[in-house]
Tab-separated table of C-alpha atoms and ligand atoms in Angstrom:
chain	number	residue	atom	x	y	z
Q	278	UNK	CA	40.782	-92.774	-25.328
Q	279	UNK	CA	39.940	-90.525	-22.400
Q	280	UNK	CA	37.843	-87.325	-22.243
Q	281	UNK	CA	40.715	-84.928	-22.965
Q	282	UNK	CA	42.103	-86.795	-25.979
Q	283	UNK	CA	38.723	-86.877	-27.726
Q	284	UNK	CA	37.885	-83.281	-26.768
Q	285	UNK	CA	41.249	-82.028	-28.113
Q	286	UNK	CA	40.770	-83.933	-31.354
Q	287	UNK	CA	37.227	-82.524	-31.742
Q	288	UNK	CA	38.332	-78.892	-31.615
Q	289	UNK	CA	40.206	-79.408	-34.884
Q	290	UNK	CA	37.434	-81.056	-36.833
Q	291	UNK	CA	34.093	-79.611	-35.675
Q	292	UNK	CA	32.472	-76.433	-36.900
Q	293	UNK	CA	32.090	-74.530	-33.663
Q	294	UNK	CA	28.313	-74.459	-33.314
Q	295	UNK	CA	28.142	-75.877	-29.812
Q	296	UNK	CA	29.236	-75.019	-26.322
Q	297	UNK	CA	29.697	-78.420	-24.779
Q	298	UNK	CA	30.341	-79.731	-21.294
Q	299	UNK	CA	33.896	-81.135	-21.155
Q	300	UNK	CA	32.787	-84.774	-21.138
Q	301	UNK	CA	32.720	-87.528	-23.751
Q	302	UNK	CA	29.692	-89.635	-22.922
Q	303	UNK	CA	30.193	-93.323	-23.612
Q	304	UNK	CA	27.359	-95.158	-21.877
Q	305	UNK	CA	23.968	-94.590	-20.338
Q	306	UNK	CA	21.618	-96.531	-18.122
Q	307	UNK	CA	18.316	-95.206	-16.818
Q	308	UNK	CA	19.065	-91.738	-15.406
Q	309	UNK	CA	22.825	-92.293	-15.339
Q	310	UNK	CA	25.542	-91.473	-17.851
Q	311	UNK	CA	29.197	-92.486	-17.801
Q	312	UNK	CA	32.000	-90.559	-19.524
Q	313	UNK	CA	35.256	-91.703	-21.109
Q	314	UNK	CA	37.140	-91.212	-17.819
Q	315	UNK	CA	34.650	-93.478	-16.040
Q	316	UNK	CA	32.894	-90.643	-14.198
Q	317	UNK	CA	29.175	-91.063	-13.519
Q	318	UNK	CA	26.509	-88.384	-13.926
Q	319	UNK	CA	22.926	-88.107	-12.758
Q	320	UNK	CA	21.073	-86.962	-15.865
Q	321	UNK	CA	18.445	-84.236	-15.375
Q	322	UNK	CA	18.687	-83.200	-19.037
Q	323	UNK	CA	17.759	-86.414	-20.908
Q	324	UNK	CA	19.564	-85.246	-24.052
Q	325	UNK	CA	17.270	-82.190	-23.988
Q	326	UNK	CA	13.994	-83.896	-23.096
Q	327	UNK	CA	14.635	-86.745	-25.531
Q	328	UNK	CA	15.454	-89.920	-23.540
Q	329	UNK	CA	12.129	-89.931	-21.684
Q	330	UNK	CA	12.289	-93.639	-20.893
Q	331	UNK	CA	15.891	-93.371	-19.767
Q	332	UNK	CA	19.119	-94.474	-21.390
Q	333	UNK	CA	19.330	-98.037	-22.732
Q	334	UNK	CA	15.674	-98.710	-22.064
Q	335	UNK	CA	15.381	-102.495	-22.706
Q	336	UNK	CA	12.068	-102.347	-24.611
Q	337	UNK	CA	13.370	-99.610	-26.915
Q	338	UNK	CA	16.723	-101.327	-27.439
Q	339	UNK	CA	14.984	-104.600	-28.281
Q	340	UNK	CA	12.639	-102.910	-30.769
Q	341	UNK	CA	15.565	-101.124	-32.457
Q	342	UNK	CA	17.735	-104.258	-32.688
Q	343	UNK	CA	14.912	-106.429	-34.014
Q	344	UNK	CA	13.966	-103.902	-36.691
Q	345	UNK	CA	17.596	-103.128	-37.592
Q	346	UNK	CA	18.197	-106.840	-38.154
Q	347	UNK	CA	15.227	-107.042	-40.518
Q	348	UNK	CA	15.040	-103.789	-42.541
Q	349	UNK	CA	16.731	-100.395	-42.121
Q	350	UNK	CA	15.265	-98.244	-44.838
Q	351	UNK	CA	13.155	-98.374	-47.980
Q	352	UNK	CA	11.957	-94.711	-48.346
Q	353	UNK	CA	8.327	-93.644	-48.501
Q	354	UNK	CA	7.889	-95.208	-51.900
Q	355	UNK	CA	6.790	-98.234	-49.826
Q	356	UNK	CA	4.828	-98.969	-46.691
Q	357	UNK	CA	6.464	-100.390	-43.577
Q	358	UNK	CA	4.710	-101.986	-40.614
Q	359	UNK	CA	6.509	-99.978	-37.850
Q	360	UNK	CA	5.482	-96.691	-39.484
Q	361	UNK	CA	1.845	-97.779	-39.769
Q	362	UNK	CA	1.796	-99.066	-36.190
Q	363	UNK	CA	3.181	-95.837	-34.753
Q	364	UNK	CA	0.835	-93.653	-36.814
Q	365	UNK	CA	-2.137	-95.765	-35.606
Q	366	UNK	CA	-1.041	-95.355	-31.963
Q	367	UNK	CA	-0.646	-91.579	-32.355
Q	368	UNK	CA	-4.016	-91.173	-34.029
Q	369	UNK	CA	-5.847	-93.429	-31.556
Q	370	UNK	CA	-4.475	-91.443	-28.631
Q	371	UNK	CA	-4.813	-87.825	-29.839
Q	372	UNK	CA	-7.247	-85.365	-31.452
Q	373	UNK	CA	-5.633	-86.084	-34.803
Q	374	UNK	CA	-6.751	-88.286	-37.716
Q	375	UNK	CA	-3.570	-88.234	-39.771
Q	376	UNK	CA	0.218	-88.190	-39.335
Q	377	UNK	CA	3.198	-87.060	-41.427
Q	378	UNK	CA	6.599	-88.333	-40.222
Q	379	UNK	CA	9.802	-86.285	-40.315
Q	380	UNK	CA	13.238	-86.665	-38.686
Q	381	UNK	CA	13.377	-83.747	-36.273
Q	382	UNK	CA	11.422	-81.035	-34.551
Q	383	UNK	CA	12.307	-78.339	-37.048
Q	384	UNK	CA	11.171	-80.579	-39.883
Q	385	UNK	CA	7.902	-81.363	-38.148
Q	386	UNK	CA	7.300	-77.601	-37.795
Q	387	UNK	CA	8.231	-77.032	-41.450
Q	388	UNK	CA	5.559	-79.572	-42.378
Q	389	UNK	CA	3.069	-77.761	-40.108
Q	390	UNK	CA	3.871	-74.375	-41.663
Q	391	UNK	CA	3.582	-75.776	-45.180
Q	392	UNK	CA	0.251	-77.519	-44.592
Q	393	UNK	CA	-1.190	-74.441	-42.846
Q	394	UNK	CA	-0.352	-72.330	-45.917
Q	395	UNK	CA	-1.520	-74.941	-48.420
Q	396	UNK	CA	-4.817	-75.414	-46.586
Q	397	UNK	CA	-5.563	-71.697	-46.318
Q	398	UNK	CA	-6.981	-69.761	-49.244
Q	399	UNK	CA	-4.520	-67.950	-51.558
Q	400	UNK	CA	-3.122	-64.775	-50.020
Q	401	UNK	CA	-3.359	-66.161	-46.497
Q	402	UNK	CA	0.106	-67.250	-45.473
Q	403	UNK	CA	1.131	-65.297	-42.381
Q	404	UNK	CA	1.818	-67.167	-39.134
Q	405	UNK	CA	1.815	-65.462	-35.772
Q	406	UNK	CA	4.076	-66.933	-33.100
Q	407	UNK	CA	4.971	-65.708	-29.630
Q	408	UNK	CA	7.931	-63.847	-28.213
Q	409	UNK	CA	10.255	-66.192	-26.375
Q	410	UNK	CA	9.174	-69.185	-28.445
Q	411	UNK	CA	11.541	-71.717	-29.964
Q	412	UNK	CA	10.548	-73.636	-33.075
Q	413	UNK	CA	13.811	-74.903	-34.593
Q	414	UNK	CA	16.888	-73.838	-36.580
Q	415	UNK	CA	15.925	-74.086	-40.237
Q	416	UNK	CA	15.315	-70.756	-41.989
Q	417	UNK	CA	11.535	-70.937	-41.763
Q	418	UNK	CA	11.569	-72.114	-38.164
Q	419	UNK	CA	14.003	-69.401	-37.008
Q	420	UNK	CA	11.716	-66.899	-38.741
Q	421	UNK	CA	8.857	-68.437	-36.722
Q	422	UNK	CA	10.926	-68.342	-33.525
Q	423	UNK	CA	10.150	-65.223	-31.497
Q	424	UNK	CA	13.747	-64.521	-30.473
Q	425	UNK	CA	15.843	-62.307	-32.778
Q	426	UNK	CA	19.134	-63.767	-31.472
Q	427	UNK	CA	18.488	-66.894	-33.556
Q	428	UNK	CA	17.897	-64.789	-36.697
Q	429	UNK	CA	20.811	-62.349	-36.584
Q	430	UNK	CA	23.253	-62.791	-39.455
Q	431	UNK	CA	20.924	-65.050	-41.407
Q	432	UNK	CA	18.764	-62.336	-42.979
Q	433	UNK	CA	16.746	-61.984	-45.082
Q	434	UNK	CA	14.225	-64.045	-43.151
Q	435	UNK	CA	11.553	-65.949	-45.096
Q	436	UNK	CA	8.437	-63.784	-45.223
Q	437	UNK	CA	5.175	-64.382	-43.487
Q	438	UNK	CA	6.069	-64.648	-39.803
Q	439	UNK	CA	5.192	-62.174	-37.071
Q	440	UNK	CA	5.881	-62.336	-33.393
Q	441	UNK	CA	3.356	-61.342	-30.701
Q	442	UNK	CA	4.232	-60.212	-27.158
Q	443	UNK	CA	3.991	-63.027	-24.593
Q	444	UNK	CA	0.762	-63.370	-22.583
Q	445	UNK	CA	-0.936	-60.376	-24.231
Q	446	UNK	CA	-4.069	-61.478	-26.051
Q	447	UNK	CA	-5.040	-57.978	-27.156
Q	448	UNK	CA	-1.669	-57.386	-28.779
Q	449	UNK	CA	-1.979	-60.773	-30.493
Q	450	UNK	CA	-5.410	-59.912	-31.900
Q	451	UNK	CA	-4.071	-56.637	-33.341
Q	452	UNK	CA	-1.543	-58.592	-35.405
Q	453	UNK	CA	-4.245	-60.605	-37.190
Q	454	UNK	CA	-4.686	-59.375	-40.788
Q	455	UNK	CA	-6.457	-60.782	-43.858
Q	456	UNK	CA	-3.110	-62.470	-44.660
Q	457	UNK	CA	-2.968	-64.430	-41.375
Q	458	UNK	CA	-3.490	-68.198	-41.650
Q	459	UNK	CA	-2.352	-69.630	-38.295
Q	460	UNK	CA	-1.163	-69.067	-34.758
Q	461	UNK	CA	1.783	-71.204	-33.705
Q	462	UNK	CA	2.723	-71.684	-30.045
Q	463	UNK	CA	4.183	-74.018	-27.450
Q	464	UNK	CA	1.651	-74.694	-24.663
Q	465	UNK	CA	4.625	-74.289	-22.348
Q	466	UNK	CA	7.757	-72.545	-23.629
Q	467	UNK	CA	10.697	-74.825	-22.883
Q	468	UNK	CA	13.867	-73.187	-24.214
Q	469	UNK	CA	13.073	-69.677	-23.048
Q	470	UNK	CA	12.806	-70.677	-19.417
Q	471	UNK	CA	9.922	-73.118	-18.814
Q	472	UNK	CA	7.168	-70.528	-19.213
Q	473	UNK	CA	3.661	-72.019	-19.184
Q	474	UNK	CA	0.886	-70.283	-21.098
Q	475	UNK	CA	-2.117	-69.929	-18.814
Q	476	UNK	CA	-5.346	-71.801	-19.582
Q	477	UNK	CA	-7.209	-68.513	-20.081
Q	478	UNK	CA	-4.582	-67.234	-22.487
Q	479	UNK	CA	-4.623	-70.478	-24.482
Q	480	UNK	CA	-8.446	-70.470	-24.535
Q	481	UNK	CA	-8.293	-66.885	-25.776
Q	482	UNK	CA	-5.899	-67.909	-28.552
Q	483	UNK	CA	-8.237	-70.773	-29.541
Q	484	UNK	CA	-11.171	-68.327	-29.596
Q	485	UNK	CA	-9.273	-65.887	-31.808
Q	486	UNK	CA	-8.506	-68.739	-34.198
Q	487	UNK	CA	-12.186	-69.707	-34.332
Q	488	UNK	CA	-13.345	-66.111	-34.841
Q	489	UNK	CA	-10.847	-65.319	-37.573
Q	490	UNK	CA	-10.828	-68.732	-39.219
Q	491	UNK	CA	-7.172	-69.411	-38.343
Q	492	UNK	CA	-5.428	-72.701	-37.635
Q	493	UNK	CA	-4.031	-73.305	-34.175
Q	494	UNK	CA	-0.683	-75.094	-34.297
Q	495	UNK	CA	0.718	-76.498	-31.039
Q	496	UNK	CA	4.432	-77.176	-31.002
Q	497	UNK	CA	4.589	-80.036	-28.462
Q	498	UNK	CA	8.093	-81.060	-29.533
Q	499	UNK	CA	9.458	-80.585	-26.012
Q	500	UNK	CA	6.343	-80.932	-23.825
Q	501	UNK	CA	4.538	-83.707	-25.702
Q	502	UNK	CA	5.143	-87.439	-25.154
Q	503	UNK	CA	4.441	-87.513	-21.444
Q	504	UNK	CA	6.731	-84.726	-20.270
Q	505	UNK	CA	3.982	-82.722	-18.529
Q	506	UNK	CA	2.236	-85.765	-16.988
Q	507	UNK	CA	-0.180	-86.567	-19.829
Q	508	UNK	CA	0.701	-87.966	-23.248
Q	509	UNK	CA	0.190	-84.505	-24.737
Q	510	UNK	CA	0.214	-81.181	-22.884
Q	511	UNK	CA	-2.994	-79.968	-24.602
Q	512	UNK	CA	-4.995	-82.668	-22.794
Q	513	UNK	CA	-4.642	-80.709	-19.532
Q	514	UNK	CA	-5.475	-77.322	-21.016
Q	515	UNK	CA	-9.010	-77.621	-22.313
Q	516	UNK	CA	-7.799	-76.472	-25.732
Q	517	UNK	CA	-7.498	-78.650	-28.817
Q	518	UNK	CA	-5.184	-77.560	-31.625
Q	519	UNK	CA	-5.744	-78.126	-35.352
Q	520	UNK	CA	-2.176	-79.190	-35.955
Q	521	UNK	CA	0.381	-80.562	-33.478
Q	522	UNK	CA	4.097	-81.223	-33.881
Q	523	UNK	CA	6.162	-83.806	-31.995
Q	524	UNK	CA	9.806	-84.891	-31.958
Q	525	UNK	CA	12.345	-85.124	-29.093
Q	526	UNK	CA	11.006	-87.931	-26.841
Q	527	UNK	CA	9.001	-89.760	-29.484
Q	528	UNK	CA	11.994	-91.913	-30.541
Q	529	UNK	CA	13.691	-91.956	-27.101
Q	530	UNK	CA	16.896	-90.926	-28.861
Q	531	UNK	CA	16.468	-91.987	-32.465
Q	532	UNK	CA	15.751	-89.029	-34.762
Q	533	UNK	CA	12.019	-88.849	-35.396
Q	534	UNK	CA	9.463	-86.069	-35.757
Q	535	UNK	CA	5.761	-86.005	-36.535
Q	536	UNK	CA	3.112	-83.544	-37.671
Q	537	UNK	CA	-0.426	-84.521	-36.706
Q	538	UNK	CA	-3.679	-83.003	-37.917
Q	539	UNK	CA	-7.336	-83.574	-38.737
Q	540	UNK	CA	-8.737	-85.204	-41.879
Q	541	UNK	CA	-10.002	-81.859	-43.137
Q	542	UNK	CA	-6.606	-80.141	-42.998
Q	543	UNK	CA	-4.656	-83.244	-44.033
Q	544	UNK	CA	-6.558	-83.213	-47.337
Q	545	UNK	CA	-4.558	-80.111	-48.334
Q	546	UNK	CA	-1.525	-82.360	-48.897
Q	547	UNK	CA	-1.753	-84.671	-51.894
Q	548	UNK	CA	0.927	-86.926	-53.439
Q	549	UNK	CA	3.961	-84.744	-54.166
Q	550	UNK	CA	2.978	-81.857	-51.846
Q	551	UNK	CA	5.577	-82.724	-49.255
Q	552	UNK	CA	8.036	-85.556	-48.610
Q	553	UNK	CA	11.071	-86.793	-46.704
Q	554	UNK	CA	13.513	-89.496	-47.726
Q	555	UNK	CA	14.157	-90.689	-44.185
Q	556	UNK	CA	10.924	-89.531	-42.520
Q	557	UNK	CA	9.258	-92.348	-40.633
Q	558	UNK	CA	12.283	-94.594	-40.961
Q	559	UNK	CA	11.254	-98.103	-39.789
Q	560	UNK	CA	13.920	-98.337	-37.061
Q	561	UNK	CA	13.001	-94.930	-35.606
Q	562	UNK	CA	9.319	-95.871	-35.801
Q	563	UNK	CA	9.953	-99.218	-34.083
Q	564	UNK	CA	11.575	-97.231	-31.256
Q	565	UNK	CA	8.624	-94.815	-31.281
Q	566	UNK	CA	6.164	-97.709	-31.035
Q	567	UNK	CA	8.015	-99.093	-28.013
Q	568	UNK	CA	7.914	-95.615	-26.434
Q	569	UNK	CA	4.165	-95.260	-27.019
Q	570	UNK	CA	3.399	-98.778	-25.779
Q	571	UNK	CA	5.414	-98.158	-22.594
Q	572	UNK	CA	3.779	-94.801	-21.913
Q	573	UNK	CA	0.268	-96.145	-22.523
Q	574	UNK	CA	0.624	-98.815	-19.819
Q	575	UNK	CA	-1.722	-98.130	-16.901
Q	576	UNK	CA	-0.224	-95.879	-14.253
Q	577	UNK	CA	2.626	-94.433	-16.317
Q	578	UNK	CA	1.341	-90.849	-16.429
Q	579	UNK	CA	0.091	-90.962	-12.830
Q	580	UNK	CA	3.664	-91.781	-11.812
Q	581	UNK	CA	5.054	-88.884	-13.915
Q	582	UNK	CA	2.604	-86.528	-12.193
Q	583	UNK	CA	3.485	-87.869	-8.775
Q	584	UNK	CA	7.249	-87.689	-9.259
Q	585	UNK	CA	6.914	-84.303	-10.976
Q	586	UNK	CA	5.124	-82.947	-7.905
Q	587	UNK	CA	7.920	-84.398	-5.767
Q	588	UNK	CA	10.578	-82.603	-7.844
Q	589	UNK	CA	8.535	-79.380	-7.755
Q	590	UNK	CA	8.216	-79.554	-3.965
Q	591	UNK	CA	11.921	-80.254	-3.531
Q	592	UNK	CA	12.905	-77.292	-5.693
Q	593	UNK	CA	10.379	-75.082	-3.879
Q	594	UNK	CA	12.093	-76.075	-0.627
Q	595	UNK	CA	15.438	-74.909	-2.014
Q	596	UNK	CA	13.914	-71.645	-3.264
Q	597	UNK	CA	12.755	-71.042	0.318
Q	598	UNK	CA	16.211	-71.870	1.657
Q	599	UNK	CA	18.136	-69.654	-0.765
Q	600	UNK	CA	15.989	-66.551	-1.316
Q	601	UNK	CA	18.956	-64.483	-2.510
Q	602	UNK	CA	19.387	-66.878	-5.447
Q	603	UNK	CA	15.931	-68.251	-6.262
Q	604	UNK	CA	12.387	-66.901	-6.143
Q	605	UNK	CA	10.326	-70.036	-6.754
Q	606	UNK	CA	9.519	-72.925	-9.058
Q	607	UNK	CA	7.431	-73.337	-12.197
Q	608	UNK	CA	6.668	-76.142	-14.591
Q	609	UNK	CA	4.431	-79.137	-15.152
Q	610	UNK	CA	5.064	-82.839	-14.661
Q	611	UNK	CA	8.770	-83.479	-15.235
Q	612	UNK	CA	9.687	-80.164	-16.828
Q	613	UNK	CA	10.452	-78.060	-13.773
Q	614	UNK	CA	12.473	-74.917	-13.274
Q	615	UNK	CA	14.035	-73.130	-10.352
Q	616	UNK	CA	13.422	-69.427	-11.051
Q	617	UNK	CA	16.530	-67.372	-10.301
Q	618	UNK	CA	16.754	-63.876	-8.825
Q	619	UNK	CA	18.833	-61.265	-10.720
Q	620	UNK	CA	21.802	-62.289	-8.546
Q	621	UNK	CA	21.060	-65.948	-9.258
Q	622	UNK	CA	20.950	-65.264	-13.001
Q	623	UNK	CA	24.433	-63.783	-12.898
Q	624	UNK	CA	25.530	-67.112	-11.404
Q	625	UNK	CA	23.335	-69.341	-13.614
Q	626	UNK	CA	26.101	-70.701	-15.829
Q	627	UNK	CA	28.322	-71.073	-12.786
Q	628	UNK	CA	25.704	-73.103	-10.921
Q	629	UNK	CA	25.314	-75.454	-13.897
Q	630	UNK	CA	29.104	-75.926	-14.200
Q	631	UNK	CA	29.446	-76.629	-10.492
Q	632	UNK	CA	26.601	-79.149	-10.702
Q	633	UNK	CA	28.371	-80.786	-13.638
Q	634	UNK	CA	31.627	-81.047	-11.702
Q	635	UNK	CA	29.688	-82.769	-8.927
Q	636	UNK	CA	28.093	-85.190	-11.371
Q	637	UNK	CA	24.651	-83.644	-11.912
Q	638	UNK	CA	23.471	-82.581	-15.379
Q	639	UNK	CA	20.959	-79.730	-15.793
Q	640	UNK	CA	20.898	-76.512	-17.776
Q	641	UNK	CA	20.402	-72.751	-17.548
Q	642	UNK	CA	17.410	-71.941	-19.747
Q	643	UNK	CA	16.302	-68.565	-21.039
Q	644	UNK	CA	18.997	-66.838	-18.976
Q	645	UNK	CA	16.556	-67.006	-16.096
Q	646	UNK	CA	15.981	-70.495	-14.705
Q	647	UNK	CA	17.660	-73.798	-13.915
Q	648	UNK	CA	15.756	-76.341	-15.977
Q	649	UNK	CA	15.271	-79.941	-14.834
Q	650	UNK	CA	14.047	-82.410	-17.469
Q	651	UNK	CA	15.060	-85.850	-16.216
Q	652	UNK	CA	13.977	-89.115	-17.829
Q	653	UNK	CA	10.308	-89.704	-16.898
Q	654	UNK	CA	11.394	-92.865	-15.048
Q	655	UNK	CA	13.468	-90.894	-12.496
Q	656	UNK	CA	13.090	-92.109	-8.913
Q	657	UNK	CA	12.550	-90.162	-5.672
Q	658	UNK	CA	15.988	-91.299	-4.516
Q	659	UNK	CA	17.581	-89.833	-7.658
Q	660	UNK	CA	15.707	-86.559	-7.143
Q	661	UNK	CA	16.859	-86.475	-3.519
Q	662	UNK	CA	20.441	-86.985	-4.651
Q	663	UNK	CA	20.183	-84.157	-7.207
Q	664	UNK	CA	18.588	-81.850	-4.609
Q	665	UNK	CA	21.370	-82.551	-2.120
Q	666	UNK	CA	24.059	-81.645	-4.668
Q	667	UNK	CA	22.118	-78.566	-5.814
Q	668	UNK	CA	21.701	-77.464	-2.215
Q	669	UNK	CA	25.480	-77.744	-1.655
Q	670	UNK	CA	26.199	-75.733	-4.811
Q	671	UNK	CA	23.690	-73.006	-3.894
Q	672	UNK	CA	24.997	-72.754	-0.364
Q	673	UNK	CA	28.582	-72.364	-1.697
Q	674	UNK	CA	27.483	-69.564	-4.008
Q	675	UNK	CA	25.043	-67.767	-1.723
Q	676	UNK	CA	26.306	-64.187	-1.327
B	298	PLP	C1	13.772	-78.767	-29.670
B	298	PLP	C2	12.625	-78.012	-30.153
B	298	PLP	C3	12.414	-77.764	-31.540
B	298	PLP	C4	13.417	-78.178	-32.594
B	298	PLP	O1	13.644	-79.521	-32.654
B	298	PLP	P1	14.932	-80.103	-33.466
B	298	PLP	O2	14.732	-81.582	-33.410
B	298	PLP	O3	16.149	-79.621	-32.766
B	298	PLP	O4	14.831	-79.563	-34.845
B	298	PLP	C5	11.272	-77.123	-31.911
B	298	PLP	N1	10.364	-76.710	-31.009
B	298	PLP	C6	10.519	-76.920	-29.688
B	298	PLP	C7	9.469	-76.465	-28.744
B	298	PLP	C8	11.663	-77.553	-29.216
B	298	PLP	O5	11.842	-77.731	-27.889
């Protein structure tokens, strides 16, 4: 079956939650995808920052196949070796002492919200998050997400979430009440347009947490697992959270999420407090272990930093070349964005569609930037190729 046959058939059977590119992807290798018509694409999306080691990574495929041939699932009524191994690797390489496994980012955040409330004394349940944040699509996580467009039509929202203006520490402090138990934020906001929080701002948030006895929760679902050039983004920021959530890249494509915390906070959960039937599935954890082992090899993060700087410089060059469309670049490691001018924003969706038609995948994030989140194994040659196509598209559209 070709693209059009499958797309036509899908329109009849899917609930219309997604706007999709008109392509049926059938195969992937490294930074390349192939669709049902045999067209090739250069992937600067990675399944939304998920396939960090590229498509069909041999170590991940091997780990998945070996585990799938041995044992698929037993539930958390039993131990499994892949789950223990991955938890050990996460704990040995982070601030955390303990791990809870889930299947997705939203579920990891749900676990973080629940443990923050359970740990805090009765009457302290409110969580402050930031405007422009994205924390998932379950009811609690859309309530925690500081963008009303995700909440509209789903009211009433679960109680206990307030949203603070972005990059305004004073306004954040004013929202702290005796009912507050935690501050939840992404060290760099991915979905709303690759917006980094400054070191000073993050240090200020940490200080507020210390002063008011609040927990600091970092949502590293998009920026964790090597994306910013270190295993976790917090390592570069001089700020250590109390709770951290992970998902996206941790399974390189298999559904897996994790909530990490310290011994002290972890003690708030006892048998029966929280659970997941599939969470920490042995096949997903075998993939996660292969991901961690690959990333922890010497030189991996240095290469991400180097290639990230290369992508940043290339995009900065284009911003200089097309000032009517772009004003500059922002990001860290291999999450980089070309910041669009008001004219550029009008054309954002157009630019992405033209890139797609020329075989380059990227997306228009936060209605303000072109976001580039390629597999972390992307090469300079692949970046050059993407930049050439992007340059052609921008020059066609330049007013
Ligand atoms: C993607 C994302 C989520 C939600 O993850 P799902 O796996 O889609 O539930 C939460 N927080 C951030 C920062 C994300 O980028």
